[in-house]
Amino acid sequence: MTQWLLDRSYRSTSGEVRWTTLGEDGAPPLVLLHGTPFSSYVWRGVARALAARFQVYVWDLPGYGASEMSAGQDVSLARQAEVFTELLAHWGLSDREPTVVAHDFGGYVALRAHLVHGVRYGRLALVGPTALPGWGSATYRLLGEHPDVFSQLPPALHRALVTEYISSASSPGMHPAVLEQLVAPWCTERGQPAFYRQIEQNGLDVTADLTQEEYRRVATPTLVTWGAQDAWNPVTLAHDLAAMIPGARLHLFGGAGHLVQEDAPAELAAVLGAFTA
């Protein structure tokens, strides 16, 4: 459950990015993107399942997980889309049209890379993406309004806040060991300021530059999936986004919250497997 190692690195325009691959070299490429405040660790089960058919690429966004966290770092979603575009070139995937599966902030990053930077995908699966106005939990909104105040919390109170916040992403509740793996990166000397930095740079209006008309230009087969009990991004957004993207399919996971990878990993892997077949 806790074994997850990103053993390779890439020096991006926003700092060092840690990444790795699973599956057979040369197999069809599939890239997984995580969201906030998570890391590629949330994809561990799904990645291993999909590695039977794909060469799966996983990575931690700059400012998250095992990747670089540093003062003054640009971790805006616009920059993350640029870094993703760089990484695809570094991996030699720019012309191979990989399958991309993206969660939360990662959904916006994948959509922006496609619509703004011209990155082409073979297929695109979005899992509870942060893409339309109305996203964000009440906690995220509060933290975004007062980042300077919360960033001064004593470490013990900061850990308690982050633990409670991340646990609310699951509807049935997370295993304590999984929760600790997701909380730990934010509770180091570098991690605590990085937690508030990414919230401060990505306010609730950060995704507003991609409009309904932009989403109508998505030119790849797309699957929109959502946890039916998502307390962070309302499930009504799933229907709205699927209606905007031409030909998009929609799948809801009953009983799952925002973190579908933890709440319904087997069903998610099966749905992704069928979509990518």
CSV table of C-alpha atoms in Angstrom, one decimal:
chain,number,residue,atom,x,y,z
A,1,MET,CA,0.0,0.0,0.0
A,2,THR,CA,2.8,2.4,0.8
A,3,GLN,CA,5.4,1.3,-1.8
A,4,TRP,CA,5.4,4.0,-4.5
A,5,LEU,CA,8.7,5.2,-5.9
A,6,LEU,CA,9.3,7.8,-8.7
A,7,ASP,CA,12.8,6.9,-9.6
A,8,ARG,CA,13.5,9.3,-12.5
A,9,SER,CA,13.7,13.0,-12.7
A,10,TYR,CA,13.3,15.8,-15.3
A,11,ARG,CA,14.4,19.4,-14.8
A,12,SER,CA,11.4,21.4,-15.9
A,13,THR,CA,10.8,25.2,-16.2
A,14,SER,CA,9.1,25.0,-12.8
A,15,GLY,CA,11.7,22.8,-11.0
A,16,GLU,CA,12.5,19.1,-10.8
A,17,VAL,CA,9.8,16.7,-11.7
A,18,ARG,CA,9.9,13.1,-10.4
A,19,TRP,CA,8.4,10.4,-12.6
A,20,THR,CA,8.5,6.8,-13.5
A,21,THR,CA,6.9,4.2,-15.9
A,22,LEU,CA,5.1,1.0,-15.3
A,23,GLY,CA,4.5,-1.8,-17.9
A,24,GLU,CA,6.5,-2.9,-20.9
A,25,ASP,CA,8.7,-0.4,-22.8
A,26,GLY,CA,7.3,0.3,-26.2
A,27,ALA,CA,3.7,-0.6,-25.3
A,28,PRO,CA,1.1,2.0,-26.2
A,29,PRO,CA,1.7,5.0,-23.9
A,30,LEU,CA,-0.8,6.1,-21.3
A,31,VAL,CA,-0.2,9.1,-19.0
A,32,LEU,CA,-1.8,9.7,-15.6
A,33,LEU,CA,-2.2,13.2,-14.1
A,34,HIS,CA,-3.1,13.8,-10.5
A,35,GLY,CA,-4.8,16.9,-8.9
A,36,THR,CA,-4.6,18.8,-5.7
A,37,PRO,CA,-3.6,18.3,-2.9
A,38,PHE,CA,-2.6,14.8,-4.0
A,39,SER,CA,0.3,13.2,-5.9
A,40,SER,CA,0.7,10.3,-8.3
A,41,TYR,CA,0.4,8.0,-5.3
A,42,VAL,CA,-3.4,8.1,-5.8
A,43,TRP,CA,-3.0,6.3,-9.1
A,44,ARG,CA,-0.9,3.4,-7.8
A,45,GLY,CA,-3.6,0.7,-8.1
A,46,VAL,CA,-5.1,1.9,-11.4
A,47,ALA,CA,-1.6,2.4,-12.9
A,48,ARG,CA,-0.6,-1.2,-12.0
A,49,ALA,CA,-3.8,-2.5,-13.5
A,50,LEU,CA,-3.4,-0.6,-16.8
A,51,ALA,CA,0.3,-1.5,-17.0
A,52,ALA,CA,-0.8,-4.9,-18.3
A,53,ARG,CA,-1.7,-3.3,-21.7
A,54,PHE,CA,0.1,0.1,-21.6
A,55,GLN,CA,3.4,1.7,-20.8
A,56,VAL,CA,2.0,3.9,-18.0
A,57,TYR,CA,3.7,7.2,-17.2
A,58,VAL,CA,3.2,8.7,-13.7
A,59,TRP,CA,4.6,11.9,-12.3
A,60,ASP,CA,4.2,14.4,-9.5
A,61,LEU,CA,3.4,18.0,-10.6
A,62,PRO,CA,5.9,20.6,-9.6
A,63,GLY,CA,5.1,21.6,-6.0
A,64,TYR,CA,3.5,18.3,-5.2
A,65,GLY,CA,4.5,14.9,-3.8
A,66,ALA,CA,8.1,14.0,-4.5
A,67,SER,CA,8.7,16.8,-7.0
A,68,GLU,CA,10.4,20.1,-6.2
A,69,MET,CA,8.8,22.4,-3.6
A,70,SER,CA,10.6,25.8,-3.4
A,71,ALA,CA,9.9,29.4,-2.4
A,72,GLY,CA,8.9,31.6,-5.4
A,73,GLN,CA,8.0,28.5,-7.5
A,74,ASP,CA,5.4,28.9,-10.2
A,75,VAL,CA,2.8,26.2,-9.6
A,76,SER,CA,0.0,27.8,-11.4
A,77,LEU,CA,-2.2,25.6,-13.6
A,78,ALA,CA,-1.1,27.5,-16.7
A,79,ARG,CA,2.6,26.7,-15.9
A,80,GLN,CA,1.6,23.0,-15.1
A,81,ALA,CA,0.2,22.7,-18.6
A,82,GLU,CA,3.5,24.0,-20.0
A,83,VAL,CA,5.4,21.5,-17.9
A,84,PHE,CA,3.2,18.7,-19.1
A,85,THR,CA,3.8,19.7,-22.7
A,86,GLU,CA,7.6,19.7,-21.9
A,87,LEU,CA,7.4,16.3,-20.3
A,88,LEU,CA,5.6,14.7,-23.3
A,89,ALA,CA,8.4,15.9,-25.5
A,90,HIS,CA,11.0,14.6,-23.0
A,91,TRP,CA,9.3,11.2,-23.1
A,92,GLY,CA,9.1,11.2,-26.9
A,93,LEU,CA,5.3,11.1,-26.8
A,94,SER,CA,4.6,14.4,-28.6
A,95,ASP,CA,3.8,12.7,-31.9
A,96,ARG,CA,2.5,9.4,-30.5
A,97,GLU,CA,-0.9,10.7,-29.3
A,98,PRO,CA,-0.9,9.0,-25.9
A,99,THR,CA,-4.0,8.1,-23.9
A,100,VAL,CA,-4.3,10.6,-21.0
A,101,VAL,CA,-6.2,10.0,-17.8
A,102,ALA,CA,-6.5,13.1,-15.6
A,103,HIS,CA,-8.0,13.9,-12.2
A,104,ASP,CA,-9.0,17.2,-10.5
A,105,PHE,CA,-6.5,19.9,-11.4
A,106,GLY,CA,-4.8,17.4,-13.7
A,107,GLY,CA,-8.0,17.5,-15.9
A,108,TYR,CA,-7.6,21.2,-16.5
A,109,VAL,CA,-3.9,20.8,-17.2
A,110,ALA,CA,-4.6,18.1,-19.8
A,111,LEU,CA,-7.4,20.2,-21.4
A,112,ARG,CA,-5.2,23.3,-21.5
A,113,ALA,CA,-2.2,21.5,-23.0
A,114,HIS,CA,-4.6,20.2,-25.7
A,115,LEU,CA,-6.5,23.4,-26.4
A,116,VAL,CA,-3.7,26.0,-25.8
A,117,HIS,CA,-0.5,24.2,-26.6
A,118,GLY,CA,-1.9,21.9,-29.4
A,119,VAL,CA,-1.0,18.6,-27.7
A,120,ARG,CA,-2.8,15.7,-29.3
A,121,TYR,CA,-4.1,12.6,-27.4
A,122,GLY,CA,-5.4,9.3,-28.7
A,123,ARG,CA,-8.0,9.3,-26.0
A,124,LEU,CA,-8.8,11.5,-22.9
A,125,ALA,CA,-10.4,10.4,-19.7
A,126,LEU,CA,-11.3,13.0,-17.1
A,127,VAL,CA,-12.0,12.0,-13.5
A,128,GLY,CA,-13.8,14.7,-11.5
A,129,PRO,CA,-11.9,17.4,-13.3
A,130,THR,CA,-11.5,21.0,-12.1
A,131,ALA,CA,-12.6,22.6,-15.3
A,132,LEU,CA,-15.9,24.6,-14.9
A,133,PRO,CA,-16.9,27.4,-12.5
A,134,GLY,CA,-18.4,26.0,-9.3
A,135,TRP,CA,-15.5,23.6,-8.4
A,136,GLY,CA,-13.8,23.6,-5.0
A,137,SER,CA,-14.7,22.6,-1.5
A,138,ALA,CA,-15.7,25.0,1.2
A,139,THR,CA,-12.3,24.4,2.9
A,140,TYR,CA,-10.5,25.3,-0.3
A,141,ARG,CA,-12.4,28.5,-0.6
A,142,LEU,CA,-11.6,29.5,3.0
A,143,LEU,CA,-7.9,28.7,2.6
A,144,GLY,CA,-7.8,30.7,-0.6
A,145,GLU,CA,-9.2,33.7,1.0
A,146,HIS,CA,-6.7,33.7,3.9
A,147,PRO,CA,-3.5,31.9,2.8
A,148,ASP,CA,-1.3,34.3,4.8
A,149,VAL,CA,-3.1,33.4,8.0
A,150,PHE,CA,-3.3,29.7,7.6
A,151,SER,CA,0.4,29.4,6.4
A,152,GLN,CA,1.4,30.6,9.9
A,153,LEU,CA,-0.3,27.7,11.7
A,154,PRO,CA,2.0,25.7,14.1
A,155,PRO,CA,3.0,22.4,12.4
A,156,ALA,CA,0.7,20.2,14.6
A,157,LEU,CA,-2.4,22.3,13.7
A,158,HIS,CA,-1.3,22.4,10.0
A,159,ARG,CA,-1.1,18.6,10.0
A,160,ALA,CA,-4.6,18.3,11.6
A,161,LEU,CA,-6.0,20.7,9.0
A,162,VAL,CA,-4.5,18.9,6.0
A,163,THR,CA,-5.5,15.5,7.3
A,164,GLU,CA,-9.1,16.6,7.8
A,165,TYR,CA,-9.2,18.3,4.4
A,166,ILE,CA,-7.8,15.4,2.4
A,167,SER,CA,-10.0,12.9,4.2
A,168,SER,CA,-13.0,14.8,3.0
A,169,ALA,CA,-12.2,13.8,-0.6
A,170,SER,CA,-13.4,10.3,0.1
A,171,SER,CA,-17.0,9.4,0.6
A,172,PRO,CA,-16.7,6.1,2.4
A,173,GLY,CA,-13.4,7.1,4.1
A,174,MET,CA,-9.7,6.3,3.4
A,175,HIS,CA,-7.4,3.7,5.0
A,176,PRO,CA,-5.3,5.5,7.6
A,177,ALA,CA,-2.1,4.4,5.9
A,178,VAL,CA,-3.2,5.9,2.6
A,179,LEU,CA,-4.3,9.1,4.2
A,180,GLU,CA,-0.9,9.4,5.9
A,181,GLN,CA,0.9,8.9,2.5
A,182,LEU,CA,-1.1,11.8,1.1
A,183,VAL,CA,-0.7,14.1,4.1
A,184,ALA,CA,3.0,13.5,4.8
A,185,PRO,CA,4.5,15.5,1.8
A,186,TRP,CA,2.7,18.7,3.1
A,187,CYS,CA,4.0,18.4,6.6
A,188,THR,CA,7.7,19.0,6.1
A,189,GLU,CA,9.6,22.2,6.3
A,190,ARG,CA,9.2,22.7,2.5
A,191,GLY,CA,5.8,21.1,2.3
A,192,GLN,CA,3.8,23.4,4.6
A,193,PRO,CA,4.5,26.6,2.7
A,194,ALA,CA,4.1,24.7,-0.6
A,195,PHE,CA,0.6,23.6,0.5
A,196,TYR,CA,-0.6,27.2,0.8
A,197,ARG,CA,1.4,28.4,-2.2
A,198,GLN,CA,-0.5,26.1,-4.6
A,199,ILE,CA,-3.8,27.3,-3.2
A,200,GLU,CA,-2.9,31.0,-3.4
A,201,GLN,CA,-1.7,30.7,-7.0
A,202,ASN,CA,-4.8,28.8,-8.1
A,203,GLY,CA,-7.9,30.6,-7.0
A,204,LEU,CA,-11.4,29.7,-7.9
A,205,ASP,CA,-11.3,31.7,-11.1
A,206,VAL,CA,-8.1,30.1,-12.4
A,207,THR,CA,-10.0,27.8,-14.9
A,208,ALA,CA,-12.3,30.6,-16.3
A,209,ASP,CA,-10.1,31.1,-19.3
A,210,LEU,CA,-11.2,27.9,-20.9
A,211,THR,CA,-14.8,28.6,-21.8
A,212,GLN,CA,-17.7,26.5,-23.2
A,213,GLU,CA,-16.7,27.5,-26.7
A,214,GLU,CA,-13.1,26.3,-26.0
A,215,TYR,CA,-14.3,22.9,-24.7
A,216,ARG,CA,-16.3,22.5,-27.9
A,217,ARG,CA,-12.9,22.4,-29.7
A,218,VAL,CA,-11.7,19.2,-27.9
A,219,ALA,CA,-10.7,17.0,-30.8
A,220,THR,CA,-10.2,13.6,-29.2
A,221,PRO,CA,-12.5,10.8,-27.9
A,222,THR,CA,-13.3,11.9,-24.3
A,223,LEU,CA,-14.7,10.1,-21.3
A,224,VAL,CA,-16.0,12.2,-18.4
A,225,THR,CA,-16.2,10.3,-15.1
A,226,TRP,CA,-17.3,11.6,-11.6
A,227,GLY,CA,-17.9,10.3,-8.1
A,228,ALA,CA,-21.7,10.6,-7.5
A,229,GLN,CA,-21.0,11.8,-3.9
A,230,ASP,CA,-18.2,14.2,-4.8
A,231,ALA,CA,-18.3,16.9,-2.1
A,232,TRP,CA,-15.6,19.0,-3.7
A,233,ASN,CA,-16.7,19.3,-7.3
A,234,PRO,CA,-20.5,19.0,-7.7
A,235,VAL,CA,-21.7,16.2,-9.9
A,236,THR,CA,-23.9,18.6,-11.9
A,237,LEU,CA,-20.6,19.8,-13.4
A,238,ALA,CA,-20.1,16.3,-14.9
A,239,HIS,CA,-23.3,16.6,-17.0
A,240,ASP,CA,-22.4,20.1,-18.0
A,241,LEU,CA,-18.9,19.3,-19.1
A,242,ALA,CA,-19.9,16.1,-21.0
A,243,ALA,CA,-22.5,18.1,-22.9
A,244,MET,CA,-19.9,20.7,-24.0
A,245,ILE,CA,-17.2,18.3,-25.3
A,246,PRO,CA,-18.3,16.8,-28.7
A,247,GLY,CA,-19.2,13.1,-28.4
A,248,ALA,CA,-18.1,12.8,-24.8
A,249,ARG,CA,-19.3,9.8,-22.8
A,250,LEU,CA,-20.3,10.2,-19.1
A,251,HIS,CA,-19.9,7.6,-16.3
A,252,LEU,CA,-20.8,8.2,-12.6
A,253,PHE,CA,-19.4,6.1,-9.8
A,254,GLY,CA,-22.1,5.5,-7.2
A,255,GLY,CA,-20.9,5.8,-3.6
A,256,ALA,CA,-17.6,7.4,-4.6
A,257,GLY,CA,-16.5,10.9,-3.6
A,258,HIS,CA,-14.0,13.2,-5.2
A,259,LEU,CA,-11.1,10.7,-4.9
A,260,VAL,CA,-12.6,8.0,-7.1
A,261,GLN,CA,-9.2,6.3,-7.3
A,262,GLU,CA,-9.5,5.4,-3.6
A,263,ASP,CA,-13.3,4.9,-3.3
A,264,ALA,CA,-13.8,2.8,-6.4
A,265,PRO,CA,-10.4,1.7,-7.8
A,266,ALA,CA,-11.5,-1.6,-9.4
A,267,GLU,CA,-14.5,0.0,-11.1
A,268,LEU,CA,-12.5,2.9,-12.3
A,269,ALA,CA,-9.8,0.6,-13.7
A,270,ALA,CA,-12.5,-1.4,-15.5
A,271,VAL,CA,-14.2,1.6,-17.0
A,272,LEU,CA,-10.8,3.1,-18.1
A,273,GLY,CA,-9.8,-0.3,-19.5
A,274,ALA,CA,-13.0,-0.5,-21.6
A,275,PHE,CA,-12.7,3.1,-22.8
A,276,THR,CA,-9.1,2.6,-23.9
A,277,ALA,CA,-9.6,-0.8,-25.5
